[in-house]
Amino acid sequence: MNFELAKGVIEKAKTSGEMSIIIGTCMVKYEGRAASKLSSGDRLLIIKGDGSFLIHQSDKMQAINYQGPGAAINASIEKEDGVEKFIVIAAREKPKERIEVKFSAVQFAQNFKMKDDEKLRVFGSERQLSDLLMQDLQLIEDGLVPIQQESPLHKGTIDILAKDKNGNFVVIEVKRRDAHLNAVSQLERYKNEMQKKGSNARGILCAPGISETALKLLEEKGLEYYKLTYQIGNPSAKIIGLQKKQKELNDFF
Amino acid sequence: MNFELAKGVIEKAKTSGEMSIIIGTCMVKYEGRAASKLSSGDRLLIIKGDGSFLIHQSDKMQAINYQGPGAAINASIEKEDGVEKFIVIAAREKPKERIEVKFSAVQFAQNFKMKDDEKLRVFGSERQLSDLLMQDLQLIEDGLVPIQQESPLHKGTIDILAKDKNGNFVVIEVKRRDAHLNAVSQLERYKNEMQKKGSNARGILCAPGISETALKLLEEKGLEYYKLTYQIGNPSAKIIGLQKKQKELNDFF
DNA sequence: GCTGGGAGAGGCTTA
DNA sequence: TAAGCCTTTCCCAGC
């Protein structure tokens, strides 16, 4: 396919706000927060109306190179060793980065008008689970009363802050997926932070599962784990159960 | 555009291994690890040869819904309230999930042969920096000798393990981007683990920057931070400098 | 509007 | 298979 045509497609999209689809044989170079190089092969290049820039290979889910909204796009045709190349560059400042796509052949280039004002609605997010749990803290323990949700702390944000019947602060961290070491460290930071504020504090992790090592660390740190069972539904998820889990005492001996 | 044609495109791709590009007006439903719903709008659907399935809106860098390689793809035409719809479903087990894309109109549908055997080569990865630092630990401190790189620990993996001139173990964690709370917790876990093994241990974090809160936590935990300056190059990154940073003592008073 | 900062979600690699 | 870790992210809060 003609490079002039492909160049025209990209330039037109700049003013029309359409999405450009280019398919061809190209090399890709990236310099910015990291650097990378991809030798010649067939790729799909997508340039969206907002400047988002994506290069896909023929497999894998993820774009091999990309740049977020707001990139400045530039298309040109240049001779290299007497051979014409079609070059598309996406560049931006802050952070300074630049992707160069050098086509030796273009199979396809076309713009598409895309009208779309809809937003994705997600059910079963961590925030939703947290909302549900907030409404029914009794699931965890009798006498637990909510104080605040998404409580901003100096070192992070607590999912749910509550008080137990003995007047202790209880920091609750909710995870949608199995919890790992990071989740435990996160909870530990919050608990420590609360303890510094004076009164005694407990930390509770609620997740559908937890790794062996994470559970061990959690117990070492004096935190508690509750297995959270839930069902995803529309328009909202639903908590099915919440069960305290811990190693048997004799596991320690 | 004709739905039969679009259906034919997708079915052909199943055997040819080509990449399908479909553009049209559709609704999207997802059920699996979470659930989501997207009302009608114009979208780009990409189905790659390996079964990767991507739905893009007209803006943002990321696909709004997707499924990794290995998904089973199914295309059909169905009547709904007397109106024809073109439906594409991507499903897989383990984890069980399913995306349904329901088109009310198709603007474009075509397959593309994509030949590409190249792999992306990245420079300036964390591992590369770690390699470089390993070769010249003197940059951090005189008398530091390497013991092991990528040392597997019970609770994670230490980037670099060394011994200082006083015989203390030194755990070194390298980050290529600014360090945050997580990085500090990670280092703290390693240091504790080493200390449990008997001898005294220090923990050093090397990163191009660190957040205020992370630095504070790091100091509370008795860890050390070195500002790592490096340059990304080809074929390898290069360490420019390494400088010990800490709050002035009077900051504490 | 921009920046800093924390947290999320998926793929990667190795045991 | 499971776990840990990484990341060319995202989103919110504050200035």
mmCIF file of C-alpha atoms (C1' of nucleotides) in Angstrom, chain D residues 2-15:
data_model
loop_
_atom_site.group_PDB
_atom_site.id
_atom_site.type_symbol
_atom_site.label_atom_id
_atom_site.label_comp_id
_atom_site.label_asym_id
_atom_site.label_seq_id
_atom_site.Cartn_x
_atom_site.Cartn_y
_atom_site.Cartn_z
ATOM 1 C "C1'" DA D 2 1.614 -21.510 43.423
ATOM 2 C "C1'" DA D 3 4.007 -17.518 45.013
ATOM 3 C "C1'" DG D 4 6.464 -13.499 44.693
ATOM 4 C "C1'" DC D 5 7.541 -9.532 42.188
ATOM 5 C "C1'" DC D 6 7.432 -6.295 38.524
ATOM 6 C "C1'" DT D 7 5.205 -2.601 35.598
ATOM 7 C "C1'" DT D 8 5.717 2.017 29.539
ATOM 8 C "C1'" DT D 9 -0.883 2.248 34.969
ATOM 9 C "C1'" DC D 10 -4.861 4.639 37.290
ATOM 10 C "C1'" DC D 11 -7.107 7.386 40.219
ATOM 11 C "C1'" DC D 12 -7.783 10.371 43.826
ATOM 12 C "C1'" DA D 13 -6.474 14.306 46.875
ATOM 13 C "C1'" DG D 14 -4.243 18.203 47.485
ATOM 14 C "C1'" DC D 15 -2.019 22.332 45.846
#
